[in-house]
Coordinates of C-alpha atoms in Angstrom, one line a residue:
M1 CA 0.0 0.0 0.0
R2 CA 1.4 3.4 -1.0
T3 CA 1.6 6.1 1.6
Q4 CA 0.0 9.5 1.2
A5 CA 3.3 11.1 0.2
E6 CA 3.7 8.6 -2.7
L7 CA 0.4 9.6 -4.2
S8 CA 1.0 12.4 -6.7
R9 CA -1.7 14.8 -7.8
R10 CA -1.5 13.2 -11.3
E11 CA -1.9 9.7 -9.9
F12 CA -4.8 10.9 -7.8
L13 CA -6.7 12.4 -10.8
R14 CA -6.1 9.2 -12.8
T15 CA -7.2 6.8 -10.0
A16 CA -10.2 8.9 -9.0
C17 CA -11.5 9.1 -12.6
T18 CA -11.4 5.3 -12.8
A19 CA -13.1 4.9 -9.4
V20 CA -16.0 7.2 -9.9
G21 CA -16.8 7.4 -13.6
T22 CA -18.6 10.1 -15.5
A23 CA -22.1 9.3 -14.2
A24 CA -21.1 10.0 -10.6
L25 CA -19.5 13.3 -11.7
A26 CA -22.6 14.3 -13.5
N27 CA -24.6 13.7 -10.3
T28 CA -22.8 16.4 -8.5
V29 CA -22.5 19.2 -11.0
F30 CA -24.9 21.6 -9.3
D31 CA -26.3 25.1 -9.8
L32 CA -23.9 27.0 -7.5
T33 CA -25.8 30.3 -7.9
R34 CA -28.5 28.9 -5.5
V35 CA -26.0 29.1 -2.6
A36 CA -25.7 32.9 -2.9
A37 CA -29.5 33.2 -3.3
A38 CA -30.4 30.9 -0.4
A39 CA -30.2 33.5 2.3
A40 CA -33.0 35.6 0.8
L41 CA -35.4 32.6 0.4
P42 CA -38.0 31.3 2.9
R43 CA -36.8 28.5 5.2
F44 CA -37.7 24.9 4.5
D45 CA -41.3 24.1 5.2
A46 CA -41.8 20.4 5.7
G47 CA -45.6 20.9 5.4
D48 CA -45.4 22.2 1.8
Y49 CA -44.2 18.9 0.2
K50 CA -44.9 17.2 -3.1
A51 CA -43.3 14.4 -5.1
L52 CA -43.7 13.2 -8.7
V53 CA -42.6 9.7 -9.6
C54 CA -42.2 8.8 -13.2
V55 CA -42.4 5.1 -13.9
F56 CA -41.1 4.5 -17.4
L57 CA -41.9 1.2 -19.2
Y58 CA -39.2 0.9 -21.8
G59 CA -40.1 -0.9 -25.0
G60 CA -43.7 0.2 -25.5
N61 CA -46.4 -1.4 -23.4
D62 CA -49.3 -3.1 -25.2
G63 CA -52.3 -1.0 -24.0
N64 CA -54.7 -3.1 -26.0
N65 CA -54.2 -6.0 -23.6
T66 CA -53.8 -3.7 -20.6
I67 CA -57.4 -2.4 -20.9
V68 CA -59.8 -4.7 -22.8
P69 CA -63.4 -4.4 -23.9
T70 CA -65.7 -6.8 -22.0
G71 CA -69.0 -6.3 -23.8
T72 CA -70.0 -9.5 -25.7
I73 CA -69.9 -8.0 -29.2
A74 CA -66.9 -5.8 -28.5
Y75 CA -64.9 -8.6 -26.9
N76 CA -65.6 -11.0 -29.8
E77 CA -64.3 -8.4 -32.2
Y78 CA -61.3 -7.9 -30.0
A79 CA -60.6 -11.7 -29.9
A80 CA -61.0 -12.1 -33.6
M81 CA -58.6 -9.2 -34.3
R82 CA -55.9 -10.1 -31.7
G83 CA -55.9 -13.8 -32.4
A84 CA -53.3 -15.5 -30.2
L85 CA -52.8 -12.4 -28.2
A86 CA -56.4 -12.3 -26.9
L87 CA -56.9 -12.7 -23.2
P88 CA -59.7 -14.9 -22.0
R89 CA -62.8 -12.9 -21.2
L90 CA -63.4 -14.4 -17.8
S91 CA -59.8 -13.6 -16.7
L92 CA -60.3 -9.8 -17.1
L93 CA -60.8 -7.6 -14.1
P94 CA -64.0 -5.6 -14.7
I95 CA -63.9 -1.9 -13.8
T96 CA -66.8 0.6 -13.6
P97 CA -65.5 4.1 -14.5
L98 CA -67.4 7.0 -13.0
T99 CA -68.1 8.3 -16.5
G100 CA -68.1 6.3 -19.7
D101 CA -68.9 6.1 -23.3
G102 CA -71.3 3.2 -23.1
R103 CA -68.6 0.5 -23.5
S104 CA -67.5 -1.8 -20.7
W105 CA -63.8 -2.5 -19.9
G106 CA -61.7 -4.8 -17.9
L107 CA -58.0 -4.7 -16.8
H108 CA -55.4 -7.2 -17.5
P109 CA -55.6 -10.1 -14.9
S110 CA -52.2 -9.2 -13.5
L111 CA -53.4 -5.7 -12.4
T112 CA -55.4 -6.7 -9.3
G113 CA -53.7 -4.1 -7.1
I114 CA -54.2 -1.3 -9.5
R115 CA -57.8 -2.4 -10.0
N116 CA -58.4 -2.2 -6.2
L117 CA -56.8 1.3 -6.1
F118 CA -59.0 2.3 -9.1
N119 CA -62.1 1.1 -7.2
Q120 CA -60.9 3.0 -4.1
R121 CA -60.5 6.1 -6.3
H122 CA -56.8 6.4 -5.7
A123 CA -55.9 5.4 -9.3
A124 CA -57.0 6.8 -12.7
I125 CA -56.6 5.7 -16.3
L126 CA -55.5 8.1 -19.0
A127 CA -56.6 6.8 -22.4
N128 CA -54.9 7.0 -25.8
V129 CA -52.2 9.5 -25.0
G130 CA -49.0 10.1 -27.0
P131 CA -46.6 12.6 -28.4
L132 CA -48.2 15.1 -30.7
V133 CA -47.1 18.3 -32.4
A134 CA -50.7 19.4 -32.8
P135 CA -54.1 17.6 -32.9
V136 CA -54.3 15.0 -35.7
T137 CA -57.2 13.4 -37.5
R138 CA -57.1 10.3 -39.6
T139 CA -57.9 12.3 -42.7
D140 CA -55.0 14.7 -42.0
Y141 CA -52.7 11.7 -41.3
L142 CA -53.6 9.9 -44.5
S143 CA -53.4 13.0 -46.7
G144 CA -49.9 13.9 -45.4
S145 CA -51.1 17.3 -44.2
A146 CA -50.7 16.7 -40.5
A147 CA -47.7 17.9 -38.5
L148 CA -46.3 14.8 -36.9
P149 CA -43.5 14.0 -34.5
P150 CA -40.5 12.9 -36.4
Q151 CA -39.6 9.2 -36.6
L152 CA -42.9 7.9 -35.5
F153 CA -42.9 4.3 -34.1
S154 CA -39.1 4.6 -33.3
H155 CA -38.2 3.6 -29.8
S156 CA -35.4 6.1 -29.2
D157 CA -37.3 9.1 -30.8
Q158 CA -40.6 8.4 -29.1
T159 CA -38.9 7.9 -25.8
V160 CA -37.2 11.3 -26.1
H161 CA -40.5 12.9 -27.2
W162 CA -42.3 11.5 -24.1
M163 CA -39.5 12.7 -21.8
T164 CA -39.1 16.2 -23.3
S165 CA -42.7 17.0 -24.6
L166 CA -41.0 18.8 -27.5
P167 CA -41.4 16.5 -30.5
D168 CA -41.0 19.3 -33.1
Q169 CA -37.7 20.6 -32.0
V170 CA -34.3 19.6 -30.8
A171 CA -34.8 19.4 -27.0
L172 CA -31.8 19.8 -24.7
T173 CA -33.9 19.5 -21.5
G174 CA -36.7 17.2 -20.3
W175 CA -40.0 18.5 -19.0
G176 CA -39.2 17.2 -15.5
G177 CA -35.9 19.1 -15.6
R178 CA -37.7 22.3 -16.7
V179 CA -40.2 21.9 -13.8
A180 CA -37.3 21.5 -11.4
D181 CA -35.6 24.6 -12.7
L182 CA -38.7 26.7 -12.1
L183 CA -39.2 25.3 -8.6
R184 CA -35.6 24.9 -7.5
N185 CA -35.9 27.7 -4.9
L186 CA -38.2 25.6 -2.8
N187 CA -35.2 23.3 -2.2
A188 CA -32.7 26.1 -1.8
S189 CA -31.3 24.9 1.5
S190 CA -30.9 21.3 0.3
Q191 CA -27.5 19.9 -0.9
I192 CA -29.2 17.1 -2.9
S193 CA -30.8 17.7 -6.3
M194 CA -34.6 17.8 -6.6
S195 CA -34.3 15.4 -9.5
I196 CA -33.3 11.9 -8.3
S197 CA -33.0 8.9 -10.6
V198 CA -32.9 5.3 -9.4
A199 CA -32.7 4.1 -13.0
G200 CA -29.6 5.8 -14.4
T201 CA -29.3 8.7 -16.8
N202 CA -32.5 9.9 -18.5
T203 CA -33.7 12.8 -20.6
F204 CA -36.8 13.5 -18.5
Q205 CA -34.8 15.0 -15.6
V206 CA -32.3 17.1 -17.7
G207 CA -32.6 20.7 -16.7
N208 CA -30.6 23.9 -17.3
Q209 CA -30.0 24.5 -13.7
V210 CA -31.0 21.4 -11.7
T211 CA -29.0 18.3 -12.5
Q212 CA -30.3 14.8 -11.9
Y213 CA -28.7 13.0 -9.0
Q214 CA -28.3 9.3 -9.5
V215 CA -28.6 6.7 -6.7
S216 CA -28.8 3.0 -6.7
T217 CA -31.4 0.8 -5.0
E218 CA -28.9 0.6 -2.1
G219 CA -28.2 4.3 -1.7
A220 CA -25.7 6.9 -2.9
L221 CA -23.2 6.2 -5.6
G222 CA -19.6 7.2 -4.9
L223 CA -16.0 6.2 -4.9
D224 CA -15.7 2.4 -4.7
H225 CA -14.2 1.2 -1.5
Y226 CA -13.8 4.8 -0.2
Q227 CA -14.0 4.8 3.6
T228 CA -14.7 7.6 6.1
G229 CA -14.2 8.1 9.8
P230 CA -11.4 7.3 12.2
F231 CA -10.9 3.8 10.9
A232 CA -10.6 4.7 7.2
D233 CA -7.8 2.8 5.3
P234 CA -4.6 4.7 4.2
S235 CA -5.8 5.0 0.6
S236 CA -9.1 6.7 1.7
R237 CA -7.2 9.0 4.0
A238 CA -4.8 9.9 1.2
I239 CA -7.7 10.7 -1.2
K240 CA -9.4 12.8 1.5
S241 CA -6.2 14.8 2.0
L242 CA -5.7 15.3 -1.7
L243 CA -9.3 16.5 -2.0
E244 CA -8.6 19.2 0.6
T245 CA -5.4 20.3 -0.9
P246 CA -5.4 23.9 -2.3
Y247 CA -4.7 23.6 -6.0
S248 CA -3.5 26.4 -8.2
N249 CA -4.4 24.6 -11.5
L250 CA -8.1 25.5 -12.4
F251 CA -8.9 22.0 -13.6
E252 CA -7.4 20.3 -10.6
R253 CA -9.2 22.6 -8.2
A254 CA -12.6 22.2 -10.0
Y255 CA -12.1 18.4 -10.2
A256 CA -11.2 18.1 -6.6
G257 CA -14.2 20.3 -5.6
I258 CA -16.6 18.1 -7.6
K259 CA -15.2 15.0 -6.2
K260 CA -15.4 16.3 -2.6
R261 CA -19.0 17.3 -3.1
A262 CA -19.8 13.9 -4.5
I263 CA -18.4 12.2 -1.4
D264 CA -20.0 14.8 1.0
N265 CA -23.4 14.5 -0.7
G266 CA -23.2 10.7 -0.6
E267 CA -22.4 10.8 3.1
M268 CA -25.2 13.3 3.7
L269 CA -27.7 11.1 1.8
G270 CA -26.6 8.0 3.6
A271 CA -27.0 9.7 7.0
A272 CA -30.4 11.0 6.1
L273 CA -31.6 7.5 5.0
D274 CA -30.1 6.0 8.2
S275 CA -32.0 8.5 10.3
T276 CA -35.4 7.5 9.0
P277 CA -37.3 4.6 10.5
P278 CA -37.5 1.4 8.4
L279 CA -40.7 0.9 6.4
V280 CA -43.2 -1.7 7.5
T281 CA -44.5 -2.0 3.9
T282 CA -43.1 -5.0 2.1
F283 CA -41.9 -4.4 -1.5
P284 CA -41.6 -7.2 -4.1
E285 CA -38.0 -8.4 -4.6
T286 CA -37.9 -7.3 -8.2
D287 CA -35.9 -4.6 -9.9
L288 CA -38.8 -2.1 -10.0
G289 CA -39.8 -3.1 -6.5
R290 CA -36.4 -2.3 -5.2
Q291 CA -36.3 1.0 -7.1
L292 CA -39.6 2.2 -5.7
K293 CA -38.6 1.1 -2.2
M294 CA -35.6 3.4 -2.5
V295 CA -37.9 6.2 -3.7
A296 CA -40.1 5.6 -0.6
R297 CA -37.0 5.8 1.6
L298 CA -35.9 9.0 0.0
I299 CA -39.4 10.5 0.6
G300 CA -39.1 9.4 4.2
A301 CA -35.8 11.3 4.3
R302 CA -37.2 14.5 2.9
S303 CA -37.0 16.5 6.2
P304 CA -33.3 15.8 7.0
L305 CA -32.6 16.4 3.3
E306 CA -34.6 19.7 3.5
Q307 CA -36.6 19.0 0.3
Q308 CA -40.0 20.4 -0.3
R309 CA -40.1 19.0 -3.8
Q310 CA -38.8 15.8 -5.2
I311 CA -38.9 14.4 -8.7
F312 CA -38.1 10.7 -9.1
F313 CA -37.4 8.5 -12.1
V314 CA -37.7 4.8 -12.1
A315 CA -37.9 2.4 -15.0
T316 CA -38.1 -1.1 -16.2
G317 CA -37.7 -2.8 -19.6
G318 CA -38.9 -5.7 -21.6
Y319 CA -42.1 -4.2 -23.0
D320 CA -41.0 -4.5 -26.7
T321 CA -43.1 -7.6 -27.2
H322 CA -42.8 -8.5 -30.9
G323 CA -43.1 -12.2 -30.1
D324 CA -44.2 -14.5 -27.3
Q325 CA -46.1 -11.6 -25.8
V326 CA -48.8 -13.0 -23.6
A327 CA -46.8 -14.6 -20.8
P328 CA -44.0 -12.0 -20.6
Q329 CA -46.5 -9.1 -20.5
A330 CA -48.4 -10.8 -17.7
E331 CA -45.2 -11.1 -15.7
L332 CA -44.2 -7.5 -16.5
L333 CA -47.6 -6.1 -15.5
S334 CA -47.6 -8.2 -12.3
E335 CA -44.3 -6.6 -11.4
L336 CA -45.7 -3.1 -12.1
D337 CA -48.9 -3.9 -10.2
R338 CA -47.2 -5.2 -7.1
S339 CA -44.5 -2.5 -7.1
L340 CA -46.9 0.4 -7.5
G341 CA -49.3 -1.1 -5.0
A342 CA -46.5 -1.4 -2.4
F343 CA -45.3 2.1 -3.1
Y344 CA -48.8 3.5 -2.6
Q345 CA -49.1 1.7 0.7
A346 CA -45.7 3.0 1.8
T347 CA -46.9 6.6 1.1
V348 CA -50.0 5.9 3.3
E349 CA -47.7 4.5 6.0
M350 CA -45.6 7.7 5.9
G351 CA -48.7 9.9 5.9
V352 CA -47.8 11.5 2.5
A353 CA -50.2 9.7 0.1
Q354 CA -51.9 13.0 -0.7
Q355 CA -48.6 14.6 -1.5
V356 CA -47.1 11.9 -3.8
T357 CA -48.3 11.2 -7.4
S358 CA -46.9 8.3 -9.5
F359 CA -47.5 8.0 -13.2
T360 CA -46.6 5.7 -16.0
A361 CA -45.1 6.5 -19.4
S362 CA -43.8 4.3 -22.2
D363 CA -42.3 4.7 -25.7
F364 CA -45.7 4.1 -27.4
G365 CA -48.6 1.7 -27.5
R366 CA -48.7 -1.3 -29.8
T367 CA -50.6 -2.4 -32.9
Y368 CA -54.1 -3.8 -32.4
T369 CA -53.4 -6.4 -35.0
S370 CA -51.0 -9.2 -34.0
S371 CA -47.8 -10.3 -35.7
G372 CA -48.5 -13.9 -34.8
D373 CA -47.8 -14.1 -31.1
G374 CA -46.6 -10.5 -30.6
S375 CA -47.5 -6.9 -31.7
D376 CA -45.6 -4.1 -33.5
H377 CA -44.8 -0.6 -32.6
G378 CA -47.8 1.7 -32.2
W379 CA -48.5 5.3 -31.2
G380 CA -51.2 6.2 -28.6
G381 CA -51.3 4.2 -25.4
H382 CA -53.0 4.0 -22.0
H383 CA -51.5 5.0 -18.7
F384 CA -52.0 4.9 -14.9
I385 CA -51.8 7.7 -12.4
L386 CA -51.8 6.8 -8.7
G387 CA -51.9 8.7 -5.4
G388 CA -54.0 10.2 -2.7
A389 CA -54.6 13.4 -4.7
V390 CA -55.7 11.5 -7.8
Q391 CA -59.3 11.9 -8.8
G392 CA -59.5 8.2 -9.4
G393 CA -62.0 5.6 -10.4
D394 CA -62.4 7.0 -13.9
I395 CA -61.0 7.0 -17.4
Y396 CA -59.8 10.4 -18.6
G397 CA -59.8 11.1 -22.3
A398 CA -61.4 8.9 -25.0
M399 CA -60.7 5.2 -25.5
P400 CA -60.1 4.6 -29.2
M401 CA -62.6 3.1 -31.5
L402 CA -61.2 -0.4 -31.8
E403 CA -61.7 -0.6 -35.6
I404 CA -59.1 -1.2 -38.3
D405 CA -59.4 1.8 -40.7
G406 CA -61.7 3.4 -38.1
P407 CA -61.5 7.1 -37.1
D408 CA -58.6 6.5 -34.7
D409 CA -56.5 4.2 -36.8
T410 CA -53.4 5.0 -38.9
E411 CA -53.1 1.4 -40.0
Q412 CA -52.9 -2.0 -38.2
G413 CA -54.5 -0.4 -35.1
R414 CA -51.8 2.2 -34.5
W415 CA -54.1 4.5 -32.6
I416 CA -53.8 8.2 -33.3
P417 CA -53.5 9.9 -29.8
T418 CA -56.5 11.9 -28.8
L419 CA -54.5 13.4 -25.8
S420 CA -51.0 14.8 -26.0
V421 CA -48.1 14.2 -23.7
D422 CA -48.2 18.0 -23.2
E423 CA -51.7 17.8 -21.7
Y424 CA -50.8 14.8 -19.5
S425 CA -47.6 16.3 -18.3
A426 CA -49.0 19.8 -17.7
T427 CA -51.7 18.4 -15.5
L428 CA -49.0 16.8 -13.4
A429 CA -46.8 19.9 -13.4
R430 CA -49.6 22.2 -12.4
W431 CA -50.4 20.0 -9.4
F432 CA -46.7 19.9 -8.5
G433 CA -46.7 23.7 -8.2
I434 CA -46.1 25.2 -11.6
A435 CA -48.3 28.3 -12.0
P436 CA -50.7 28.4 -14.9
T437 CA -48.9 31.4 -16.2
N438 CA -45.6 29.5 -16.3
L439 CA -46.9 26.3 -18.0
S440 CA -45.9 27.6 -21.4
D441 CA -42.3 27.9 -20.2
V442 CA -42.3 24.2 -19.6
F443 CA -44.6 23.1 -22.4
P444 CA -44.2 25.6 -25.3
N445 CA -46.7 23.6 -27.5
L446 CA -49.4 23.4 -24.8
G447 CA -51.5 26.2 -26.3
R448 CA -52.1 24.0 -29.4
F449 CA -54.2 21.6 -27.4
A450 CA -57.7 22.0 -25.8
Q451 CA -57.1 20.7 -22.3
P452 CA -54.1 22.1 -20.3
N453 CA -55.6 20.5 -17.2
L454 CA -57.1 17.1 -17.7
G455 CA -58.6 17.1 -14.2
F456 CA -57.3 13.8 -12.8
L457 CA -55.5 15.6 -9.9
G458 CA -57.3 17.5 -7.2

């Protein structure tokens, strides 16, 4: 083991780069102007707290098997069109929306927990939503006169459009990041970012001033094997000493400062998590379950972290079901159902159910027609919103007419969205604290659509 004296500054920079990696560095690049402004801002108010939790389903969830018609004629038409993908009618979980269009619906049999929350009016369904530049009709689409998001039906492009809500321009920020930028002063005394990801780097949380902070399902990310306290090993003590060395070189000084903040923030986060009582709620031992458990723990630590607003990102994959769809989707939706159910119960346990709203998003829906035992990339899809503030027990927006070459079809049952991501996201952002007069700063295209507030949050 080399001593502190044997570690040169150049060696320190090289070894530290290897140990931390660029993701950990990105976590700690922070808006330093907030430090100077903090003294003039109101002190932290634990009572004025809200959290948004984005649950992204990578790959494109098949909404046509998530919400299924149950009326005899409608179900028979569904079964004939979907073929091997059709779910047995008796397996569906009937729901009775508070308002409706005369059709009856059932949820996928894996969604028992969400169905229960829907019946308790703590969950709502948003129908046929997707990225739009402006409202589109089938006639406009077929004639080529409609303004459309570029690269429709592409995973990467549609994911970016969902996360930025800016499909008609090159977007450098996500809508969650823009929301955090506008509300950052509410967390002015916190050293941890408002935007916290438990699923790695994402576009949704990219802001101009607030940078996403990445954590794992176990806690803060930081230097591997770095130790603190009186029993730290010689290498850790050497790194600590080098971080505290006054450097004349601008790059070395900035790098050491970033590294030190990364370590300090990691220690602060760990201490905040350790100071909160363990949750009684049991989460499923799945990747999404572990992510949402960490989100719940971070919500529990909101007071020691001095955070009045938190924006979380969690994600799971596997929804690109071109083949062998029925069994894998059932497993995926079961994971989603159990994880979201446990998370909601954890917010009840912590007394913050009214202040936490979870919502799903995905690349796109999928085709109504089958490709044998799978489905292809679609456009509009259906999503869930859960939380104590949700005006639940209802379907918001219009379920598509399930007709090939019908009024909502492009082709093959790729449903034209009747609600935009802008309208969906703006409803969430307004509840979170964005003033109506500032919504256009976050969603420049919102004025093109009829419903800036869809009403699913009280």
